mmCIF file with all atom_site columns, C-alpha atoms and ligand atoms in Angstrom:
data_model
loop_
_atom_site.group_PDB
_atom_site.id
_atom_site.type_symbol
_atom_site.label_atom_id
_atom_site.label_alt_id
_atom_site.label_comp_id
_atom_site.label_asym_id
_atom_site.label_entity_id
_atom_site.label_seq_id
_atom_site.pdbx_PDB_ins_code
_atom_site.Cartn_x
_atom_site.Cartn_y
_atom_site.Cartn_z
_atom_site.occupancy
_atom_site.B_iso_or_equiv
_atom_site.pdbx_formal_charge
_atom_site.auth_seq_id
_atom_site.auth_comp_id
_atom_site.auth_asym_id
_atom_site.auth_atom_id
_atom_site.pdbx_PDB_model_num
ATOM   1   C  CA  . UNK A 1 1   ? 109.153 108.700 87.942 1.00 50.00 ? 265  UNK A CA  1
ATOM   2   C  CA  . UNK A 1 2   ? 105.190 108.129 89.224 1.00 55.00 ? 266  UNK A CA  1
ATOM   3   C  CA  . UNK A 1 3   ? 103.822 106.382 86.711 1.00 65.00 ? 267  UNK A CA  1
ATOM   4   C  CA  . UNK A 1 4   ? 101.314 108.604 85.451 1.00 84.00 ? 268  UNK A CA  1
ATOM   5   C  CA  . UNK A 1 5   ? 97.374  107.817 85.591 1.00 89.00 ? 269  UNK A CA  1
ATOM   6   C  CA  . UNK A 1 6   ? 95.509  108.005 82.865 1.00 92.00 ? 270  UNK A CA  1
ATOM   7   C  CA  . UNK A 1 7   ? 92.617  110.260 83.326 1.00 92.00 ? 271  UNK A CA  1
ATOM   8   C  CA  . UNK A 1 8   ? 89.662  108.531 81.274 1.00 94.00 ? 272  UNK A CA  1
ATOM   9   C  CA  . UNK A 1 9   ? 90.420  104.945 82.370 1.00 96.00 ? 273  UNK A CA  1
ATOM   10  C  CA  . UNK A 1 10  ? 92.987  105.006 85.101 1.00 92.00 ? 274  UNK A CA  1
ATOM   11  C  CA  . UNK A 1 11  ? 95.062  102.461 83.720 1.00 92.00 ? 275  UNK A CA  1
ATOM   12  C  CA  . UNK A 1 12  ? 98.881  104.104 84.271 1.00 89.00 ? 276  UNK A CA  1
ATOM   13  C  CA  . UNK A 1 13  ? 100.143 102.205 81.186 1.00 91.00 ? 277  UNK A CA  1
ATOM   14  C  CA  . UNK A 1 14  ? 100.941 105.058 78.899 1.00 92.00 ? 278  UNK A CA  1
ATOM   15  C  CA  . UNK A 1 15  ? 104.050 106.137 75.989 1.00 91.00 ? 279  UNK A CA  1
ATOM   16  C  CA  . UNK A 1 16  ? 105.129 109.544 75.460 1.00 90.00 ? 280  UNK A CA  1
ATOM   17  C  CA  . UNK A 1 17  ? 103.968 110.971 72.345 1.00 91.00 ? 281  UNK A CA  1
ATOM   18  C  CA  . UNK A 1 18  ? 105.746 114.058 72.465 1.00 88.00 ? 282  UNK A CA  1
ATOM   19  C  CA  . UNK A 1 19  ? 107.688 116.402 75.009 1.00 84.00 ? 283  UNK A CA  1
ATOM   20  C  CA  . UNK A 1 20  ? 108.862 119.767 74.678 1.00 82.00 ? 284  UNK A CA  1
ATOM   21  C  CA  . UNK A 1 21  ? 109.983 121.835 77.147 1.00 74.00 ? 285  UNK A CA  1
ATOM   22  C  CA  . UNK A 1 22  ? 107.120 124.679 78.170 1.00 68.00 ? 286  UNK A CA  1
ATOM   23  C  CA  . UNK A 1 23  ? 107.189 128.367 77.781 1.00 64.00 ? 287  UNK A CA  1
ATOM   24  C  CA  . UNK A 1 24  ? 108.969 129.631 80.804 1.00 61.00 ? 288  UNK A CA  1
ATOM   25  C  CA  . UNK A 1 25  ? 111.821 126.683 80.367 1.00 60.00 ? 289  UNK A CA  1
ATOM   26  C  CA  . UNK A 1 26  ? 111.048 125.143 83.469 1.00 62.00 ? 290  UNK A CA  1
ATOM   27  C  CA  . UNK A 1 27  ? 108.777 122.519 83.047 1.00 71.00 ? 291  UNK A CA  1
ATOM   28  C  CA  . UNK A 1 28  ? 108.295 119.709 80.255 1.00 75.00 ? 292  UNK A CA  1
ATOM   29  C  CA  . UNK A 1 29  ? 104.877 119.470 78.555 1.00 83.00 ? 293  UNK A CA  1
ATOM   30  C  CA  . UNK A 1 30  ? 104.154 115.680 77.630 1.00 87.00 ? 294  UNK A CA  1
ATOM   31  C  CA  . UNK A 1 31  ? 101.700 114.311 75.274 1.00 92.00 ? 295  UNK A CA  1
ATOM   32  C  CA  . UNK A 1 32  ? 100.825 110.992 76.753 1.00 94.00 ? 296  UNK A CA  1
ATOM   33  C  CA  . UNK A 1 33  ? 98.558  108.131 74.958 1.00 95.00 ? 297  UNK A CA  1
ATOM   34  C  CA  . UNK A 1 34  ? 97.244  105.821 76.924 1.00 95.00 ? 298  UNK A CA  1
ATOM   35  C  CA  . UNK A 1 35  ? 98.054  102.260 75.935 1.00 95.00 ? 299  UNK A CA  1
ATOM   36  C  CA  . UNK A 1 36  ? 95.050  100.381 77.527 1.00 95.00 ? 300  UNK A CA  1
ATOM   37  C  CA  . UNK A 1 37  ? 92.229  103.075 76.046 1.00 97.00 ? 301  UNK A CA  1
ATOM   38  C  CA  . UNK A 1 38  ? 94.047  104.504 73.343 1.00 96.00 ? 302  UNK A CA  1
ATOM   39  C  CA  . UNK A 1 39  ? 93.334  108.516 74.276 1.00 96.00 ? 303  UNK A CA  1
ATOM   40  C  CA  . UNK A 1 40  ? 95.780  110.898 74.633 1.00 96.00 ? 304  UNK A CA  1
ATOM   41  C  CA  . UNK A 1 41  ? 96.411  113.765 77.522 1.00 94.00 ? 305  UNK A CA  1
ATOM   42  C  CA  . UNK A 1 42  ? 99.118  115.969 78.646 1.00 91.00 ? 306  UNK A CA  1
ATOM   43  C  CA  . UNK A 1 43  ? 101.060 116.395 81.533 1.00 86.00 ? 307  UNK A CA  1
ATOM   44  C  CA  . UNK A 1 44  ? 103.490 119.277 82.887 1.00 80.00 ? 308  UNK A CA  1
ATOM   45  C  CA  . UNK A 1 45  ? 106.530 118.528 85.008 1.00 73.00 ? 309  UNK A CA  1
ATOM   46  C  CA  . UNK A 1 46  ? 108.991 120.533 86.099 1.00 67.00 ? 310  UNK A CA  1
ATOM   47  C  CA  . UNK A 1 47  ? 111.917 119.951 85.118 1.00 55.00 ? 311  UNK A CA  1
ATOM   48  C  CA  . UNK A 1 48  ? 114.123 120.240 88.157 1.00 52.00 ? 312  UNK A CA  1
ATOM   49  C  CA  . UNK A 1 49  ? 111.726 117.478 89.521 1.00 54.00 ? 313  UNK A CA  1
ATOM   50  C  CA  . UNK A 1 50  ? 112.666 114.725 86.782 1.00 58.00 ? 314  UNK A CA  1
ATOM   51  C  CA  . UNK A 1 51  ? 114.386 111.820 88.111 1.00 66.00 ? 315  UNK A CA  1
ATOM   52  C  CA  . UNK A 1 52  ? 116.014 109.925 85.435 1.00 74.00 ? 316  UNK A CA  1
ATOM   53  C  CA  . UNK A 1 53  ? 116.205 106.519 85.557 1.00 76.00 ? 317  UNK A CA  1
ATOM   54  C  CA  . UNK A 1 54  ? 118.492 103.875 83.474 1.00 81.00 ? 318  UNK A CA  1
ATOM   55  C  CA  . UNK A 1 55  ? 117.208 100.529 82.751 1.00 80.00 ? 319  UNK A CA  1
ATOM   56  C  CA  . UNK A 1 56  ? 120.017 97.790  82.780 1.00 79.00 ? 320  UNK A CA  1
ATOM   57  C  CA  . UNK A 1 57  ? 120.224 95.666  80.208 1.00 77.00 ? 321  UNK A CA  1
ATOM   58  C  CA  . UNK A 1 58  ? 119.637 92.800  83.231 1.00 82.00 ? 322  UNK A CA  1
ATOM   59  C  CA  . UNK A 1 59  ? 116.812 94.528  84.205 1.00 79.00 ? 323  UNK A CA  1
ATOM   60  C  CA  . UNK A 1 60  ? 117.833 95.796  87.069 1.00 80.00 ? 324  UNK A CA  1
ATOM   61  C  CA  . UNK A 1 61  ? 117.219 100.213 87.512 1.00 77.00 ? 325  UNK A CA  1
ATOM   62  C  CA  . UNK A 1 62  ? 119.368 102.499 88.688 1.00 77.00 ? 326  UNK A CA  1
ATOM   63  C  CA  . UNK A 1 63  ? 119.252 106.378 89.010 1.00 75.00 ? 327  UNK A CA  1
ATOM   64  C  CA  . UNK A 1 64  ? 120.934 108.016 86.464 1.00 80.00 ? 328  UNK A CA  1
ATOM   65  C  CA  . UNK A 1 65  ? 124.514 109.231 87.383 1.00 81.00 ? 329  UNK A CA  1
ATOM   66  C  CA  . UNK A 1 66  ? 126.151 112.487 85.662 1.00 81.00 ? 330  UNK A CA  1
ATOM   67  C  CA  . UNK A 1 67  ? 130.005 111.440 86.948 1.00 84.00 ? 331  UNK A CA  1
ATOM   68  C  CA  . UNK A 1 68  ? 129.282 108.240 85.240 1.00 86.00 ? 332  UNK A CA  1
ATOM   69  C  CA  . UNK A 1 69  ? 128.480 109.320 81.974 1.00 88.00 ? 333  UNK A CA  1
ATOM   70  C  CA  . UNK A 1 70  ? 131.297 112.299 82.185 1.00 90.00 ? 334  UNK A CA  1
ATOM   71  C  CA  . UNK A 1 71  ? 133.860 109.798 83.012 1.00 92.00 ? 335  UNK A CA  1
ATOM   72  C  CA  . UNK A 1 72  ? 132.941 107.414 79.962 1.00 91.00 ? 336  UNK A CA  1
ATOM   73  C  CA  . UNK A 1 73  ? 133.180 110.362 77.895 1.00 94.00 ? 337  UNK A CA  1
ATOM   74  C  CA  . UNK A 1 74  ? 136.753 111.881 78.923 1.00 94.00 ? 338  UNK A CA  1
ATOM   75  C  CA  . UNK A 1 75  ? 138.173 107.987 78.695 1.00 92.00 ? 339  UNK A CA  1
ATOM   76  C  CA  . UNK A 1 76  ? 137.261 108.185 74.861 1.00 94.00 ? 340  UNK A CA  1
ATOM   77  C  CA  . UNK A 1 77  ? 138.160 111.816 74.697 1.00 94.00 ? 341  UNK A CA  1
ATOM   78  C  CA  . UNK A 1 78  ? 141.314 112.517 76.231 1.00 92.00 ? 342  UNK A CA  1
ATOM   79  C  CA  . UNK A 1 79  ? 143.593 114.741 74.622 1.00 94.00 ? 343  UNK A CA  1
ATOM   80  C  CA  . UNK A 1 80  ? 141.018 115.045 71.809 1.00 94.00 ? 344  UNK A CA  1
ATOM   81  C  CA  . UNK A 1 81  ? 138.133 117.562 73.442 1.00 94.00 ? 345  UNK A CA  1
ATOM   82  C  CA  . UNK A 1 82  ? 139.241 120.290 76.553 1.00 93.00 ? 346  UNK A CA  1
ATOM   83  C  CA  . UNK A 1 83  ? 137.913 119.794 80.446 1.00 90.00 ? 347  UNK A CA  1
ATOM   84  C  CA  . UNK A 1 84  ? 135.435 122.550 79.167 1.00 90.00 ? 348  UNK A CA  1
ATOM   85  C  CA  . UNK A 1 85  ? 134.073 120.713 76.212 1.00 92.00 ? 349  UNK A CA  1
ATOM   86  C  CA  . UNK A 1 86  ? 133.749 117.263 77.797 1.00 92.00 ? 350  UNK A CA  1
ATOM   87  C  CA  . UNK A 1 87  ? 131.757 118.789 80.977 1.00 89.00 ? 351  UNK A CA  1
ATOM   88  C  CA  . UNK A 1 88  ? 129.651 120.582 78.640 1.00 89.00 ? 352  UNK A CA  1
ATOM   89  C  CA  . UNK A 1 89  ? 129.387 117.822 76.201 1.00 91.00 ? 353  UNK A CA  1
ATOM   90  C  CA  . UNK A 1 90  ? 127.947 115.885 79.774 1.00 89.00 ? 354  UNK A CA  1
ATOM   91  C  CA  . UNK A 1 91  ? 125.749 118.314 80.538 1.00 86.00 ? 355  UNK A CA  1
ATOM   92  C  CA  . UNK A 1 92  ? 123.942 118.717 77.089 1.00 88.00 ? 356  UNK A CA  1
ATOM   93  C  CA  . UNK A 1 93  ? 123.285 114.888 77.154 1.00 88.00 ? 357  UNK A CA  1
ATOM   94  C  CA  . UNK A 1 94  ? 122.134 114.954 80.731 1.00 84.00 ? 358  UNK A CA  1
ATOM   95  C  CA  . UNK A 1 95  ? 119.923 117.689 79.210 1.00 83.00 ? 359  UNK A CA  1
ATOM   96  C  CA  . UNK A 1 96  ? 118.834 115.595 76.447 1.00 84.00 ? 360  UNK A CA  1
ATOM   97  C  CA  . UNK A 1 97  ? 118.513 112.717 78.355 1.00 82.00 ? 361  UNK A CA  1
ATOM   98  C  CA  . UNK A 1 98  ? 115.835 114.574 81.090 1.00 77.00 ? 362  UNK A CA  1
ATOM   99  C  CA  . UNK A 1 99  ? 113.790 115.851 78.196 1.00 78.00 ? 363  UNK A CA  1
ATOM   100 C  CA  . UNK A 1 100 ? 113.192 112.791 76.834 1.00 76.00 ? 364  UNK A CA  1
ATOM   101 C  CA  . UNK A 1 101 ? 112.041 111.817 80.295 1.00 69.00 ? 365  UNK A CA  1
ATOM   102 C  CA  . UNK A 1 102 ? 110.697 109.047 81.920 1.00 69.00 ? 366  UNK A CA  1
ATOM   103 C  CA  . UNK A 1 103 ? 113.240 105.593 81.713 1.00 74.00 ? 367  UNK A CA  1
ATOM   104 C  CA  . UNK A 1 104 ? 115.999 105.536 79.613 1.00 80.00 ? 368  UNK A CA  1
ATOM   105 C  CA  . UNK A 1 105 ? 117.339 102.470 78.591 1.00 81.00 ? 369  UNK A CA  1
ATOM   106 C  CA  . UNK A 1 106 ? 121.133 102.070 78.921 1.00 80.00 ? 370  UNK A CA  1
ATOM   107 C  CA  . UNK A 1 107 ? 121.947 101.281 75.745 1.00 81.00 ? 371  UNK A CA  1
ATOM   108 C  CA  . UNK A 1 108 ? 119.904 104.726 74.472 1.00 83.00 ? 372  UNK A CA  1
ATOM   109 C  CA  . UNK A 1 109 ? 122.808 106.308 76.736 1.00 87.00 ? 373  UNK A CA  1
ATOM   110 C  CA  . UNK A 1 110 ? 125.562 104.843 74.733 1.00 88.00 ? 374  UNK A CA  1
ATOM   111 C  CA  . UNK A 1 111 ? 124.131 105.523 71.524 1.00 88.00 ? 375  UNK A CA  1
ATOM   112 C  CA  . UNK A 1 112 ? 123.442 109.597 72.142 1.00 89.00 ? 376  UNK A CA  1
ATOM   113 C  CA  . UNK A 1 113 ? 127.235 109.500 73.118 1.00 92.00 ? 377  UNK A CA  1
ATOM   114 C  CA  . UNK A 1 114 ? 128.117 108.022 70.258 1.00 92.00 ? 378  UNK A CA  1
ATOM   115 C  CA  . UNK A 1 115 ? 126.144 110.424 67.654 1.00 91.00 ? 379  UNK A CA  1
ATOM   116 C  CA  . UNK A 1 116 ? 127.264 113.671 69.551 1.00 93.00 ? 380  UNK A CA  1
ATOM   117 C  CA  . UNK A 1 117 ? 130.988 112.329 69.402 1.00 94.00 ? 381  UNK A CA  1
ATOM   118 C  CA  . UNK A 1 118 ? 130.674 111.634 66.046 1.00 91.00 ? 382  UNK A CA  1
ATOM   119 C  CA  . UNK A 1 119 ? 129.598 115.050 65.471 1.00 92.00 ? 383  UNK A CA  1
ATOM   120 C  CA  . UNK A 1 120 ? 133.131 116.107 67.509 1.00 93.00 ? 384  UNK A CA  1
ATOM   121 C  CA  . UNK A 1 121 ? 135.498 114.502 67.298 1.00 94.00 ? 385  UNK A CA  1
ATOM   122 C  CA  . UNK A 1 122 ? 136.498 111.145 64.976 1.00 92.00 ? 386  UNK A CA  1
ATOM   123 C  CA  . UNK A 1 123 ? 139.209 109.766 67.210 1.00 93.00 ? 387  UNK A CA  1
ATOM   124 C  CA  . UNK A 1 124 ? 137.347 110.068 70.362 1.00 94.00 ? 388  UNK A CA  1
ATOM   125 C  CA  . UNK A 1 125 ? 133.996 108.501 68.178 1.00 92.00 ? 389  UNK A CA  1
ATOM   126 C  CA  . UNK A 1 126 ? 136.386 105.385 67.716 1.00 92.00 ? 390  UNK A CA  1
ATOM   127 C  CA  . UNK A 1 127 ? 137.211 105.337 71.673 1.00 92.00 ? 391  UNK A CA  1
ATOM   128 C  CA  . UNK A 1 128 ? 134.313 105.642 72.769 1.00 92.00 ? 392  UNK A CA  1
ATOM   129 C  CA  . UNK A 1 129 ? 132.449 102.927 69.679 1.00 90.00 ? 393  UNK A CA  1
ATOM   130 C  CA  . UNK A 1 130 ? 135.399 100.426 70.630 1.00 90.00 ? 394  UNK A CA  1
ATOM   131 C  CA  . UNK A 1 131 ? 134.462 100.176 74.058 1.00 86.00 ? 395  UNK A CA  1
ATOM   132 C  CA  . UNK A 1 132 ? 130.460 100.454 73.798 1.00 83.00 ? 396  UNK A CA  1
ATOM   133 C  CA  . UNK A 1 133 ? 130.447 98.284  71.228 1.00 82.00 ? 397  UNK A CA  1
ATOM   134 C  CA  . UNK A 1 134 ? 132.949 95.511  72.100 1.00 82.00 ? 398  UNK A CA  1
ATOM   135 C  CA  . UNK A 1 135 ? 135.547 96.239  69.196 1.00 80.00 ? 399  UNK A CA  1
ATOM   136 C  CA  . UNK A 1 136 ? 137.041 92.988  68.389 1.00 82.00 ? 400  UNK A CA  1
ATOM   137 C  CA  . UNK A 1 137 ? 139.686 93.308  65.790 1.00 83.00 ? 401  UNK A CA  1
ATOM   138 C  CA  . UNK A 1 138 ? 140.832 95.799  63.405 1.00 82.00 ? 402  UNK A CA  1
ATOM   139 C  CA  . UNK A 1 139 ? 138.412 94.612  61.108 1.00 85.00 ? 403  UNK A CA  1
ATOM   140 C  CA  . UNK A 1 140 ? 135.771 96.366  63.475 1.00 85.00 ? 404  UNK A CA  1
ATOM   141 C  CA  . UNK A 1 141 ? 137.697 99.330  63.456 1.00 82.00 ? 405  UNK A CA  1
ATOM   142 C  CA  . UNK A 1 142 ? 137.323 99.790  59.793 1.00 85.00 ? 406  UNK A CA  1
ATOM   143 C  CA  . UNK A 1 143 ? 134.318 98.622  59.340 1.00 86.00 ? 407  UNK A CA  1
ATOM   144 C  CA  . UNK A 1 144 ? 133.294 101.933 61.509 1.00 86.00 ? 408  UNK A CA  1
ATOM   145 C  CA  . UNK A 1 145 ? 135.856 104.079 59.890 1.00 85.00 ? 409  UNK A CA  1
ATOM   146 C  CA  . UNK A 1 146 ? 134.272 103.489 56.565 1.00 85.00 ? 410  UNK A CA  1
ATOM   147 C  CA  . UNK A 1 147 ? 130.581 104.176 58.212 1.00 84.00 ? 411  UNK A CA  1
ATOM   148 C  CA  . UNK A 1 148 ? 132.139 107.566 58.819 1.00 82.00 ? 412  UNK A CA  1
ATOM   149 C  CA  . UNK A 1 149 ? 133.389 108.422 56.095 1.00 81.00 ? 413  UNK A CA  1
ATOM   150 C  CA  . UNK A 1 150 ? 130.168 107.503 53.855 1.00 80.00 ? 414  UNK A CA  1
ATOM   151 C  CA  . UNK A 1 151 ? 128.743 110.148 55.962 1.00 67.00 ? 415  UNK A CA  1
ATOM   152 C  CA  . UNK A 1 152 ? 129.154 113.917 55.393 1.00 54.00 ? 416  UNK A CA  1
ATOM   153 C  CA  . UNK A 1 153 ? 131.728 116.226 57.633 1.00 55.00 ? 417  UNK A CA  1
ATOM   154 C  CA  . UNK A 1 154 ? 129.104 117.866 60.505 1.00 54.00 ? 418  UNK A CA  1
ATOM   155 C  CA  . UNK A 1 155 ? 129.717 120.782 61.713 1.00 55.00 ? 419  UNK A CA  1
ATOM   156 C  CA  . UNK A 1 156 ? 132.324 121.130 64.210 1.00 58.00 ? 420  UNK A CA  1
ATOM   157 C  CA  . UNK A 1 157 ? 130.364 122.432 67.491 1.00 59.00 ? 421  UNK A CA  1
ATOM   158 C  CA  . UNK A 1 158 ? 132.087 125.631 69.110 1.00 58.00 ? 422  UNK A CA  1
ATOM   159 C  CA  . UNK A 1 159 ? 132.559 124.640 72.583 1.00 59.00 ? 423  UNK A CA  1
ATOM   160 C  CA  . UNK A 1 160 ? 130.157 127.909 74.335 1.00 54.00 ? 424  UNK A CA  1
HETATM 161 ZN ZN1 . ZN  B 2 .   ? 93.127  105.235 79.262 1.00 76.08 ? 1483 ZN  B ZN1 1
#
């Protein structure tokens, strides 16, 4: 994405404050503050014009990729989730992922997998954790187990 200039000092070094998505759906209002004058101004974009990019963790970018993300999911959730509830599991973090906007680091990836599996499905949760996180031994595997069950059930999502 441009970066974005900032109107009283044009420095283009700036952090989101807050986005939300604008009246008619299509386009993402952003409340910017500038990091070198410390005001704050907002910016519209439409959505369908977002780019996301992912940030490497060795710094290198890369656009982000929707096949990649749906792929890492269906590993983990094989015979767990249906075709249906995978793609549309995909598309709601793609979704996620755009309104957030800008760069989007990676790892930030991994971990919004990881919270809406966790919401799913347990089994595929584990999948998916042992893999993102480097599971080691069993002692890893219970370790995360126990996280999970210290929290309360969620809701099981109806896939739509
Ligand atoms: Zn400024």
């Amino acid at each position: 994405m441009a970066p974005v200039r900032c109107p009283f000092c044009r420095e283009n070094d700036d952090k989101v404050v807050d986005s939300r998505a604008g009246e008619d759906g299509a386009a993402i209002r952003r409340r910017r503050e500038c990091l070198a004058c410390g005001r704050r101004f907002t910016t519209y974009e439409r959505i369908d014009e977002l780019g996301v990019m992912v940030g490497k963790r060795d710094g290198t970018h890369e656009p982000f990729d929707r096949e990649k993300l749906r792929n890492g999911i269906e590993h983990a959730a094989t015979g767990r989730l249906d075709e249906h509830a995978i793609e549309s599991l995909a598309a709601e973090i793609e979704e996620q992922l755009r309104t957030e906007g800008g760069e989007i680091g990676s790892d930030r990836i991994g971990v919004t997998v990881l919270e809406r599996l966790r919401a799913l499905d347990h089994v595929a949760y584990l999948r998916f954790a042992s893999v993102y996180k480097g599971f080691e031994d069993l002692a890893d595997f219970e370790r995360e187990v126990v996280e999970l069950q210290k929290t309360t059930e969620p809701k099981r999502r109806q896939p739509s």
